Short mmCIF file of C-alpha atoms in Angstrom, two decimals:
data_model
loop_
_atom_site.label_atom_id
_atom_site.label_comp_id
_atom_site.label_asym_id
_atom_site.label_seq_id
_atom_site.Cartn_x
_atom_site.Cartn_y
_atom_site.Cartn_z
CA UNK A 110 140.22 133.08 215.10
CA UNK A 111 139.37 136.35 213.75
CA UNK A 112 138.47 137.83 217.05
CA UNK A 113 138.79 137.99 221.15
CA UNK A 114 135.29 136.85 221.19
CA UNK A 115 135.56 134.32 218.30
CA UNK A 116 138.88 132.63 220.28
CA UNK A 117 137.13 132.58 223.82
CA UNK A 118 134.04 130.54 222.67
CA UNK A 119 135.72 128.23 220.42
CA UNK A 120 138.18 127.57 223.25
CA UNK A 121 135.46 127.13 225.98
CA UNK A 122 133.58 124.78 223.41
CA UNK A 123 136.15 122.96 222.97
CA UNK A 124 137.20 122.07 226.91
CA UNK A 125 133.74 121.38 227.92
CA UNK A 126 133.63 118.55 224.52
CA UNK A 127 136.84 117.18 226.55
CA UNK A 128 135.62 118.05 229.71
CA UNK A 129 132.82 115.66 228.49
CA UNK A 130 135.29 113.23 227.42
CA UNK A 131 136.60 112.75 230.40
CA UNK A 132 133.82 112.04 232.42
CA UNK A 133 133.03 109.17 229.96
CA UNK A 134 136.58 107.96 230.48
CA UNK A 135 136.02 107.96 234.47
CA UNK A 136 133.23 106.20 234.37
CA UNK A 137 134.41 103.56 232.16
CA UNK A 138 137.45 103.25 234.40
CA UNK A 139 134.92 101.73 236.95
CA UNK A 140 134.16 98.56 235.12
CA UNK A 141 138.14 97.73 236.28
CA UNK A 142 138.09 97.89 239.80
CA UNK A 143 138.14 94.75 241.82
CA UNK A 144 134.41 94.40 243.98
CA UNK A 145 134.33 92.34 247.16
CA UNK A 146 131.54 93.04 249.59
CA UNK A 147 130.76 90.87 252.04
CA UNK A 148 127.33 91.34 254.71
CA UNK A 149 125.69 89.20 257.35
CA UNK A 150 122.11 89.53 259.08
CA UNK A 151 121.31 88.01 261.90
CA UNK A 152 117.72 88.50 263.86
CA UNK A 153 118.30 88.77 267.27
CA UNK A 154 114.80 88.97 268.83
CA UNK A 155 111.02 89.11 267.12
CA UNK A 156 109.69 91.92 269.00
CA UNK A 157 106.27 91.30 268.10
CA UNK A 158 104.16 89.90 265.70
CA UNK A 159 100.17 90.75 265.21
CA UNK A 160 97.16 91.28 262.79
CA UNK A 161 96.38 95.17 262.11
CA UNK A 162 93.04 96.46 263.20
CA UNK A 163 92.37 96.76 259.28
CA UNK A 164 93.50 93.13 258.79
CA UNK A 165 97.47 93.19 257.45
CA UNK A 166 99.76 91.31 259.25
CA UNK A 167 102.95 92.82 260.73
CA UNK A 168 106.17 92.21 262.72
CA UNK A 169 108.91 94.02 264.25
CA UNK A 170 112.63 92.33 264.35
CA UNK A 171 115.81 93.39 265.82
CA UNK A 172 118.11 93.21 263.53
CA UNK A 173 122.38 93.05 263.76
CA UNK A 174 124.06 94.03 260.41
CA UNK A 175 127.86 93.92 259.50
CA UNK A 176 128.76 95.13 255.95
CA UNK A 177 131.76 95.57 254.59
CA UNK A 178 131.16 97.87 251.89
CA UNK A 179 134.95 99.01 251.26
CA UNK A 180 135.45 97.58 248.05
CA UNK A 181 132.60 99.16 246.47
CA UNK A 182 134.39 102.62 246.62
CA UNK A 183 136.28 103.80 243.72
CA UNK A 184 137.88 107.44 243.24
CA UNK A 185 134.45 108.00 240.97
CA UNK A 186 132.09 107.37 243.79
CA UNK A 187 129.83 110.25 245.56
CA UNK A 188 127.99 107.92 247.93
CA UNK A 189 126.47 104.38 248.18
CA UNK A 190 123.04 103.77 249.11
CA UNK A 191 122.62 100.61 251.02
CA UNK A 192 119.21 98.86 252.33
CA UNK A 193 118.00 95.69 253.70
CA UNK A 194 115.07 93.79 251.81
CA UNK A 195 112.86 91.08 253.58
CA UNK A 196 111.74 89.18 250.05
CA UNK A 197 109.15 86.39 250.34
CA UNK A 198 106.67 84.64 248.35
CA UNK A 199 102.80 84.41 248.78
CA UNK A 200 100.16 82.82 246.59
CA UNK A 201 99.49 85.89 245.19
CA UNK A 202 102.50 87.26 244.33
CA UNK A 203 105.77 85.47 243.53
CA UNK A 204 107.76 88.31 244.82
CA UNK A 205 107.35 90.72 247.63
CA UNK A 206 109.65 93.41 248.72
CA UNK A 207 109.79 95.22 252.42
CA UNK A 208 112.39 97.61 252.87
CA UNK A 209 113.21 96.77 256.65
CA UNK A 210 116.29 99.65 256.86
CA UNK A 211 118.72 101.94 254.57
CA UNK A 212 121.79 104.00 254.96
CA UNK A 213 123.50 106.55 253.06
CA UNK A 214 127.32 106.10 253.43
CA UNK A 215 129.42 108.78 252.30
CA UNK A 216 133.12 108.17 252.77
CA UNK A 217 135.15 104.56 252.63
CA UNK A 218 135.61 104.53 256.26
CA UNK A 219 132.14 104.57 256.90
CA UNK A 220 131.64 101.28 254.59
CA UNK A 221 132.58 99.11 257.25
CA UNK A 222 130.17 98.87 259.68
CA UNK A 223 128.21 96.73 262.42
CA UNK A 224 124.86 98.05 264.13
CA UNK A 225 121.87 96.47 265.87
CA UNK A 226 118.58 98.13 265.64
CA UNK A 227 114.78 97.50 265.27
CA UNK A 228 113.33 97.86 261.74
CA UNK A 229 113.25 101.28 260.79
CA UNK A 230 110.52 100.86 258.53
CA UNK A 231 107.17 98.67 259.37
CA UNK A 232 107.33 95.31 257.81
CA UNK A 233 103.91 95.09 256.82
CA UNK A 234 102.33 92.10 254.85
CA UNK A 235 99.26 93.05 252.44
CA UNK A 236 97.28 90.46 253.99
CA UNK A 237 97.50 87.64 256.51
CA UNK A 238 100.22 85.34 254.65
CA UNK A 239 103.15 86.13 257.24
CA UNK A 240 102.60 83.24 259.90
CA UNK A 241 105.06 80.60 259.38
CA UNK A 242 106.69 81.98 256.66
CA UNK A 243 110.23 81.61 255.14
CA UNK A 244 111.84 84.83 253.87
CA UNK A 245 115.46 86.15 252.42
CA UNK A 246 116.92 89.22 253.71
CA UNK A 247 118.80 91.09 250.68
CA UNK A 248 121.07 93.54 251.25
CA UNK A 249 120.88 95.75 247.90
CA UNK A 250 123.52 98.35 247.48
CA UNK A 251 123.52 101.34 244.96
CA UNK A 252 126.55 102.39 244.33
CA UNK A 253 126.43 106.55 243.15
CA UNK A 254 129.05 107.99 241.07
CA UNK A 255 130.57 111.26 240.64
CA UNK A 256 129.97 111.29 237.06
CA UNK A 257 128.54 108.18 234.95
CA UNK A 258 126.84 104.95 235.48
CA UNK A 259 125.39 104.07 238.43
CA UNK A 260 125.95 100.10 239.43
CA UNK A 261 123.49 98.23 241.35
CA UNK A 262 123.80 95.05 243.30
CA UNK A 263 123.00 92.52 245.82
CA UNK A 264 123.63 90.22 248.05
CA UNK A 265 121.05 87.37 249.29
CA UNK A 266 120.93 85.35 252.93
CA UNK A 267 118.19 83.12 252.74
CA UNK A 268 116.84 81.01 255.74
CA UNK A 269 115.27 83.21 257.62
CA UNK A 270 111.46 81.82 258.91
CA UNK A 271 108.65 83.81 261.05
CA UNK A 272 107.08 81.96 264.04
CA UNK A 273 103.76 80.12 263.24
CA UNK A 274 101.56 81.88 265.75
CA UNK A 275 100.86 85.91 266.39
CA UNK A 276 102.83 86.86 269.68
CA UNK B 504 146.44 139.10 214.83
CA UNK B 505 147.66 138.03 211.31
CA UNK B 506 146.96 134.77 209.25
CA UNK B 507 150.37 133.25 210.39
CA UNK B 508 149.11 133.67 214.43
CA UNK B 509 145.64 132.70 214.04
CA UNK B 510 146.86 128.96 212.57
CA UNK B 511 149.42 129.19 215.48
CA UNK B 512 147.36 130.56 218.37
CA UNK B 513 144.20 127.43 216.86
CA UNK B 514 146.44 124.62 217.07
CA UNK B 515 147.73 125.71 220.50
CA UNK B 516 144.85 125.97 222.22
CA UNK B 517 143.79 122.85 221.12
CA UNK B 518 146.70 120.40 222.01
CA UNK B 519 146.95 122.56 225.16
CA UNK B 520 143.53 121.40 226.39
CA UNK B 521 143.99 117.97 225.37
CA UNK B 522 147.33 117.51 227.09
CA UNK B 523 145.42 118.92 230.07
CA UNK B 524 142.87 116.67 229.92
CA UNK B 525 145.17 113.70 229.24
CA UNK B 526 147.07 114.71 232.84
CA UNK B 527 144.31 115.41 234.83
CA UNK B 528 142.77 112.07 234.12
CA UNK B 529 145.94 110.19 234.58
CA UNK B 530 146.82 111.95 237.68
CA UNK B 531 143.37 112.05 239.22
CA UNK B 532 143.26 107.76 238.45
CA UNK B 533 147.11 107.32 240.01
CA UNK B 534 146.07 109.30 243.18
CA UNK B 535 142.31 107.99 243.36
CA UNK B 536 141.34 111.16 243.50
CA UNK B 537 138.50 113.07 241.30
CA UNK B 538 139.29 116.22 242.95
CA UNK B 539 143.06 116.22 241.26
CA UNK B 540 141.76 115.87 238.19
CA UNK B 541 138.83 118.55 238.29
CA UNK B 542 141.87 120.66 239.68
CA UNK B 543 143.90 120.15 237.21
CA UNK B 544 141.89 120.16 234.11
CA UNK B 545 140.52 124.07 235.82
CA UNK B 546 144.06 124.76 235.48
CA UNK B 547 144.97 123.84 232.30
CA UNK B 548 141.82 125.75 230.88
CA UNK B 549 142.79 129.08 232.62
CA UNK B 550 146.56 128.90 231.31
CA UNK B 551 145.43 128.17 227.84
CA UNK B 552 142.86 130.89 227.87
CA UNK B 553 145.80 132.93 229.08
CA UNK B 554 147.90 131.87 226.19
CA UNK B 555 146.03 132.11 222.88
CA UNK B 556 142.77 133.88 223.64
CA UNK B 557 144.12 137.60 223.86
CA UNK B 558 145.77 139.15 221.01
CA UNK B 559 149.53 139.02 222.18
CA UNK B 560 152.17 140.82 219.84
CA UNK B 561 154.15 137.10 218.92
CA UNK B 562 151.50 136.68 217.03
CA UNK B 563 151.71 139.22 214.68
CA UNK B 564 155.27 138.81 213.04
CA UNK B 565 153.69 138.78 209.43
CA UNK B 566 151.70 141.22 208.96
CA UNK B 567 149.29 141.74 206.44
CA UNK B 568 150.80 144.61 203.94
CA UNK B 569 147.83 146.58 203.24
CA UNK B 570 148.22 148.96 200.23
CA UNK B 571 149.51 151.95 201.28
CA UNK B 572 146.63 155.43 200.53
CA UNK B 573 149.27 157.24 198.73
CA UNK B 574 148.75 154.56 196.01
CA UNK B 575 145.22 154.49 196.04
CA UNK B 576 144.95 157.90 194.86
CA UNK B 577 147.04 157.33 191.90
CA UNK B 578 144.47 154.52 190.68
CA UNK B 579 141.24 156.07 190.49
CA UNK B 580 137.87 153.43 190.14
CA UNK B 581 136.13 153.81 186.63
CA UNK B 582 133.08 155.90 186.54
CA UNK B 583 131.43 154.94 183.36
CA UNK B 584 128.72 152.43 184.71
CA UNK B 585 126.94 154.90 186.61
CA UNK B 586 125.66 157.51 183.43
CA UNK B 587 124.59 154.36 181.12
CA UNK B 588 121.69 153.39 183.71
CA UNK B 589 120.09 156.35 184.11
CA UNK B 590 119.94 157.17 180.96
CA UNK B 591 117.96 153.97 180.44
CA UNK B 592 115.58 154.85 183.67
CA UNK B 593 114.60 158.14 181.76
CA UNK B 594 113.19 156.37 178.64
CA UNK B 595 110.95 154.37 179.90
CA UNK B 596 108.96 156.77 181.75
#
């Protein structure tokens, strides 16, 4: 403390080591609050369903979503990032993954939500394994904080089948 | 600033940013809002920048009691050291 130079950075070292500290502490705070989300899918209408001119398979759905994301939102969180998942199984591969739709949902208010729309992005097999298939639709949520860990999550509706024949 | 004030001014600075810290967390939790406590914690930093960083007169009610030059002169520093190594420099040349 033997100078106005020597005082300022010790004192400005020392509140960003807290200011560090406290960060920590907010994001630990989130493993206490109290998650309930709750989603349902429901496919209104296949739009249509045909072979590529280069051979993949792919369909268009309408989809109607209602989320209620509310719970997810603590006072450490920036955004969540929410999308929908078709997940199926071929003889290939045990697990395939088509992002069908995602949102960005800044505020708590917006968490709640219902909206029907077509895919937003192609569902598109890598091959011709699509007819007559059964497939889950997951609706995986990312939840962003303001400082800390993020938290990832899920949750599955299973039961959903394609039609056996191209339309 | 003297000995006395630099202990003082030290240990203020430091339980002034952790009581910050300590508030703006707690406040920022109880109103769900990160905002408060960003707000808060700024605050805290500024005031206790205000309070120990510049060199404020409280802080120097002991000061140090250099000698005064009157009484300097009246103790002159020994010479002798100085004539017996040149002489030694000489012979060996």
């Amino acid at each position: 403390m033997h100078s106005f130079g020597y005082r300022a950075n010790a004192l400005l070292t020392f509140a960003l080591t807290i200011l560090a500290f406290m960060c920590a502490i907010a994001s630990f705070s989130d493993n206490f609050s109290n998650q309930t989300p709750s989603a349902q899918i429901q496919i209104l209408n296949i739009n249509w369903f045909q072979e590529e001119p280069h051979g993949n398979d792919e369909v268009s759905l309408t989809l109607n979503i209602t989320a209620d994301l509310q719970s997810l939102f603590t006072w450490n969180t920036k955004q969540v990032f929410a999308f929908v998942a078709a997940e199926y199984k071929t003889s290939k591969n045990s697990l395939n993954q088509v992002s069908l739709w995602d949102a960005i949902i800044p505020e708590k208010e917006h968490a709640k939500f219902w909206i029907q729309i077509s895919n937003k992005y192609p569902f598109i097999d890598k091959g011709h394994n699509l007819r007559g298939k059964d497939f889950n639709l997951t609706l995986h949520w990312h939840v962003m904080p303001k400082t800390g860990k993020m938290l990832a999550d899920k949750i599955v509706m299973s039961g959903y089948r394609l039609p056996d024949a191209y339309r | 600033m003297d000995w006395q004030g630099q202990k003082v001014v030290e240990q203020l600075m430091q339980i002034l940013l952790v009581i910050s810290g300590v508030v703006a967390v707690v406040a920022g939790y109880a109103t769900e809002s990160f905002r408060t406590t960003m707000l808060i914690y700024a605050g805290g930093v500024v005031l206790a920048t205000m309070i120990t960083v510049p060199n404020w007169p409280f802080y120097n009610r002991h000061p140090l009691k250099w000698l005064d030059p009157s009484e300097v002169e009246k103790h002159p520093k020994p010479q002798a050291v100085l004539a017996v190594g040149s002489k030694k420099k000489f012979s060996k040349k």
